[in-house]
Amino acid sequence: MKTRPSGFSAEPRQEEGIGLGTILSGLRKYWYASVFTTALIMGVVGYTTWKQIRIYRSAVQIAIDLKSSSSFAEKFAGGDQNGGQSEDRAIALETITQSLRSKSLIEKAVTLIPDPKLRPSVAQVLGGLSIQSKPESNVLTVSYTALSANEIVAVLNALSKVYIDYSIETKKARTNNSIQFIESQLPDSRKRLEASAAQIEKFRIKYRFEDPSTTASALDGYRQGIVAKINEARSTYYQTQQQYAELKKQLASVGLTSSGNLSTTMLTQDAGYQTLFTQLKELELKYNQESVRFSPENPLIVGLKEKRDGVLVLLRERAQQVLKRQVADQELTQGGIANFGNNLAQNLANRQAELETSLVAQTAQSQSLEAVYQQVQTQIAQLPGLQKQYTEMQREYQIASQELTAFLQKVQELKIVNAEQVVPWRLLDPPEFPRLPVSPDVPRQLGMGAIGSLLAGILVSVGLNKLDDRVDNPDSVKAMTGMPVLSLIPTVSDLDQSSSMRGGTFLQTAKGKNKDYSYWSFIESIRTLALGIGLTSDREDKQSGKIIAMTSSLPKEGKSTIAFHTSNTLAELGYRVLLIDADMHKSSIAQLCANSPLFKREDCDDADGLSDAIVGSRDWRDLLKISPESNLNVMFSGKQTVSSIVLFNSPRLRRLMDEWRKEYDYVLFDTPPIVGVSDTRLLSSMVDGLVYIVSLSVAQKQIIDRGIEIISSLKTPVLGLAINRVENHHSGYNKYYQYYHASHELHEKTNASKVLNPEKQGVEV
């Protein structure tokens, strides 16, 4: 038999995103939930809109003139051509708006309303009153919102009269208000100026920043001085190193060679010496940092130098003590110095301690100078930013100073024109009676409600579809399993009662009487599956039959129905076919045969079958149900006398399969679901191929994943995938067959006379 790889590559299942396909799938499956949600939300929106209180609004326009004959007033009110006119105009309009909303004016307007029933409270007027100015125009729009249209007209008429009177009363008080306003701004302006000056002073103290040029020159001088000190320290350190090398030679001449080699180690291990050395480094760093900023005569510098020199003396004394103890110990343990009391040797040891201490101090000095040099370099690098910050503070100070000066000048000039007259305001249009409410906006609310309810309905259907773990798309099944698709089997309602089924076998259906086009698509999909099984399970040994197992992941996926019709199709194509019902837990092949015209109903009553053949109680040939219409033989599951696992693990079943291979071209096993039942796993080790059946809207993704795991662990070749219950939107079978068979039926009618009277058509009989 031709080998076929048993493995397959399944794509890892991932959560699907929300796309058009997901939305359409959710709407098809859960349209009722979508409709219910949409109707519910739309009903709530409609009821809320109907119950909302109607609010009305109307407005009047008042023209105000900010200009005057005085040049300064014109400049202040908006005639300034040199800048600042927009800001001054906004200030003037804001002042007017706040004045018109004052309680005193509102109270006057309320008292002018003649009808007491239409008089609102001051708080109600303030809550519904709105005053706005049109851009680039001296027109105020005064609008009022309330529940009563008559109240709105009465209030606006009263307000218009009060505002016109107010403009006349404030002819001469206008300038005083301006003066008071400007004077109220003076304290804040002075505070800004003082804060800006204090900020500049704080900046100078913090960074010792006089001005950009002076600071740059000073930092450059500091850097040059530090470089000179670093060079000087390096030169001194080099000289000390030479002296220390010479001293080592002298120590060697008096027998102190080993002691001199251990001196550095002894000093690093002495805690008192290391403490003094740390203090020396800290004082050296602080001394070099402050010496850059202050002169040598500064008390701070003098004090730091004295502390540093004192620590240096203590460090030298400690080094001498450590080295003396070192030499003494060496003399006692090694006998390195024969005459340690010799004055020359003692002086050389003291000199060694002094030079090592000098080297340590010079090292600390060099490190501190390097650190100070890096600090100066950092300040130089920060100088452009500090210059920019200082310039910005100077600019803010100048702005604050100019602002305060301008305020003071304006106060003086306004006092001069204190008697300036203002042109009275005038009412442009009287208030209109509002006939339509401004709230609620019924068309807008209903429109937004409709859109929102539709979106909510769609989201509900998509959400329910996401929560549904069942597969509903052939592409998803193919991607999950990684198997080739042998056939897409469409959904057919009342399959067993179909007119096509009652009319006969697939290839013998009564012509001209079948209108069940959906069943024709089912027939063709079964034919496609049968041909696919034949192609994928092709063999080199033509003398032996092929044993195929058909399984699914769950019950009720149409596995038995598909196996029955596929076997019948193979038999009608001329093959010798044996269909065996191996599902001993829930057998259904017997019922299918009883309902089929291919078998006699009385022949399907015998309950014996596969289990009897395996245990050997009857010969397997006596258990066959032979169709008189085709080459199809069927064996039922039989009576289960022992466990199905024991039966399928029996060596007799293997011998029976060998016999079936010789007798039949195809042997199809209708097996139990592969998930949860171990029978299929045992049986699959004996067959030549496996067909995996997945039913849309029945099989669950997790169960399919489990089925794939089980199948992948088997060595049986997987012939392919049969996807059942495919809807019309996933397959074009129904539409194609409706067109094809309707055209074929019309062609038969037009040629009927030729068939009935062949002599008249010139056909030789």
PDB file of N, CA, C and O in Angstrom, residues 711-732:
ATOM      1  N   ILE A 711      -5.473  12.418  17.711  1.00  0.00           N
ATOM      2  CA  ILE A 711      -5.172  11.938  16.356  1.00  0.00           C
ATOM      3  C   ILE A 711      -3.680  12.066  16.057  1.00  0.00           C
ATOM      4  O   ILE A 711      -3.073  11.185  15.428  1.00  0.00           O
ATOM      5  N   SER A 712      -3.086  13.182  16.489  1.00  0.00           N
ATOM      6  CA  SER A 712      -1.660  13.379  16.214  1.00  0.00           C
ATOM      7  C   SER A 712      -0.790  12.363  16.941  1.00  0.00           C
ATOM      8  O   SER A 712       0.345  12.113  16.529  1.00  0.00           O
ATOM      9  N   SER A 713      -1.316  11.815  18.058  1.00  0.00           N
ATOM     10  CA  SER A 713      -0.537  10.797  18.782  1.00  0.00           C
ATOM     11  C   SER A 713      -0.643   9.417  18.132  1.00  0.00           C
ATOM     12  O   SER A 713       0.112   8.511  18.493  1.00  0.00           O
ATOM     13  N   LEU A 714      -1.594   9.240  17.209  1.00  0.00           N
ATOM     14  CA  LEU A 714      -1.767   7.954  16.535  1.00  0.00           C
ATOM     15  C   LEU A 714      -0.854   7.855  15.320  1.00  0.00           C
ATOM     16  O   LEU A 714      -0.403   8.858  14.774  1.00  0.00           O
ATOM     17  N   LYS A 715      -0.603   6.644  14.876  1.00  0.00           N
ATOM     18  CA  LYS A 715       0.222   6.427  13.689  1.00  0.00           C
ATOM     19  C   LYS A 715      -0.615   6.230  12.436  1.00  0.00           C
ATOM     20  O   LYS A 715      -0.076   5.999  11.358  1.00  0.00           O
ATOM     21  N   THR A 716      -1.904   6.313  12.580  1.00  0.00           N
ATOM     22  CA  THR A 716      -2.792   6.095  11.444  1.00  0.00           C
ATOM     23  C   THR A 716      -2.748   7.305  10.507  1.00  0.00           C
ATOM     24  O   THR A 716      -2.863   8.445  10.966  1.00  0.00           O
ATOM     25  N   PRO A 717      -2.616   7.107   9.205  1.00  0.00           N
ATOM     26  CA  PRO A 717      -2.646   8.245   8.280  1.00  0.00           C
ATOM     27  C   PRO A 717      -4.014   8.935   8.309  1.00  0.00           C
ATOM     28  O   PRO A 717      -5.056   8.281   8.335  1.00  0.00           O
ATOM     29  N   VAL A 718      -4.004  10.232   8.319  1.00  0.00           N
ATOM     30  CA  VAL A 718      -5.229  11.028   8.294  1.00  0.00           C
ATOM     31  C   VAL A 718      -5.526  11.388   6.846  1.00  0.00           C
ATOM     32  O   VAL A 718      -4.771  12.119   6.206  1.00  0.00           O
ATOM     33  N   LEU A 719      -6.636  10.822   6.314  1.00  0.00           N
ATOM     34  CA  LEU A 719      -6.973  11.081   4.915  1.00  0.00           C
ATOM     35  C   LEU A 719      -7.453  12.509   4.703  1.00  0.00           C
ATOM     36  O   LEU A 719      -7.185  13.114   3.666  1.00  0.00           O
ATOM     37  N   GLY A 720      -8.170  13.049   5.657  1.00  0.00           N
ATOM     38  CA  GLY A 720      -8.641  14.415   5.483  1.00  0.00           C
ATOM     39  C   GLY A 720      -9.800  14.724   6.407  1.00  0.00           C
ATOM     40  O   GLY A 720     -10.128  13.976   7.329  1.00  0.00           O
ATOM     41  N   LEU A 721     -10.437  15.827   6.099  1.00  0.00           N
ATOM     42  CA  LEU A 721     -11.459  16.416   6.951  1.00  0.00           C
ATOM     43  C   LEU A 721     -12.765  16.528   6.177  1.00  0.00           C
ATOM     44  O   LEU A 721     -12.787  16.931   5.019  1.00  0.00           O
ATOM     45  N   ALA A 722     -13.873  16.134   6.813  1.00  0.00           N
ATOM     46  CA  ALA A 722     -15.216  16.324   6.252  1.00  0.00           C
ATOM     47  C   ALA A 722     -15.965  17.274   7.180  1.00  0.00           C
ATOM     48  O   ALA A 722     -16.187  16.959   8.344  1.00  0.00           O
ATOM     49  N   ILE A 723     -16.328  18.434   6.678  1.00  0.00           N
ATOM     50  CA  ILE A 723     -16.992  19.452   7.483  1.00  0.00           C
ATOM     51  C   ILE A 723     -18.486  19.377   7.206  1.00  0.00           C
ATOM     52  O   ILE A 723     -18.931  19.601   6.072  1.00  0.00           O
ATOM     53  N   ASN A 724     -19.274  19.106   8.221  1.00  0.00           N
ATOM     54  CA  ASN A 724     -20.709  18.888   8.093  1.00  0.00           C
ATOM     55  C   ASN A 724     -21.477  20.136   8.522  1.00  0.00           C
ATOM     56  O   ASN A 724     -20.971  20.985   9.236  1.00  0.00           O
ATOM     57  N   ARG A 725     -22.738  20.190   8.062  1.00  0.00           N
ATOM     58  CA  ARG A 725     -23.674  21.273   8.382  1.00  0.00           C
ATOM     59  C   ARG A 725     -23.122  22.640   7.964  1.00  0.00           C
ATOM     60  O   ARG A 725     -23.156  23.604   8.716  1.00  0.00           O
ATOM     61  N   VAL A 726     -22.621  22.717   6.749  1.00  0.00           N
ATOM     62  CA  VAL A 726     -22.125  23.985   6.202  1.00  0.00           C
ATOM     63  C   VAL A 726     -23.311  24.772   5.657  1.00  0.00           C
ATOM     64  O   VAL A 726     -24.074  24.267   4.824  1.00  0.00           O
ATOM     65  N   GLU A 727     -23.494  26.009   6.132  1.00  0.00           N
ATOM     66  CA  GLU A 727     -24.613  26.839   5.696  1.00  0.00           C
ATOM     67  C   GLU A 727     -24.353  27.411   4.310  1.00  0.00           C
ATOM     68  O   GLU A 727     -23.237  27.360   3.784  1.00  0.00           O
ATOM     69  N   ASN A 728     -25.419  28.003   3.726  1.00  0.00           N
ATOM     70  CA  ASN A 728     -25.316  28.523   2.356  1.00  0.00           C
ATOM     71  C   ASN A 728     -24.282  29.630   2.232  1.00  0.00           C
ATOM     72  O   ASN A 728     -23.649  29.786   1.195  1.00  0.00           O
ATOM     73  N   HIS A 729     -24.109  30.442   3.304  1.00  0.00           N
ATOM     74  CA  HIS A 729     -23.163  31.552   3.185  1.00  0.00           C
ATOM     75  C   HIS A 729     -21.718  31.065   3.225  1.00  0.00           C
ATOM     76  O   HIS A 729     -20.800  31.849   3.025  1.00  0.00           O
ATOM     77  N   HIS A 730     -21.498  29.763   3.549  1.00  0.00           N
ATOM     78  CA  HIS A 730     -20.161  29.198   3.500  1.00  0.00           C
ATOM     79  C   HIS A 730     -19.942  28.348   2.259  1.00  0.00           C
ATOM     80  O   HIS A 730     -18.830  27.944   1.975  1.00  0.00           O
ATOM     81  N   SER A 731     -20.987  28.009   1.530  1.00  0.00           N
ATOM     82  CA  SER A 731     -20.851  27.131   0.370  1.00  0.00           C
ATOM     83  C   SER A 731     -21.855  27.537  -0.691  1.00  0.00           C
ATOM     84  O   SER A 731     -22.985  27.905  -0.388  1.00  0.00           O
ATOM     85  N   GLY A 732     -21.461  27.438  -1.947  1.00  0.00           N
ATOM     86  CA  GLY A 732     -22.360  27.802  -3.040  1.00  0.00           C
ATOM     87  C   GLY A 732     -23.034  26.623  -3.672  1.00  0.00           C
ATOM     88  O   GLY A 732     -23.540  26.708  -4.790  1.00  0.00           O
TER      89      GLY A 732
END
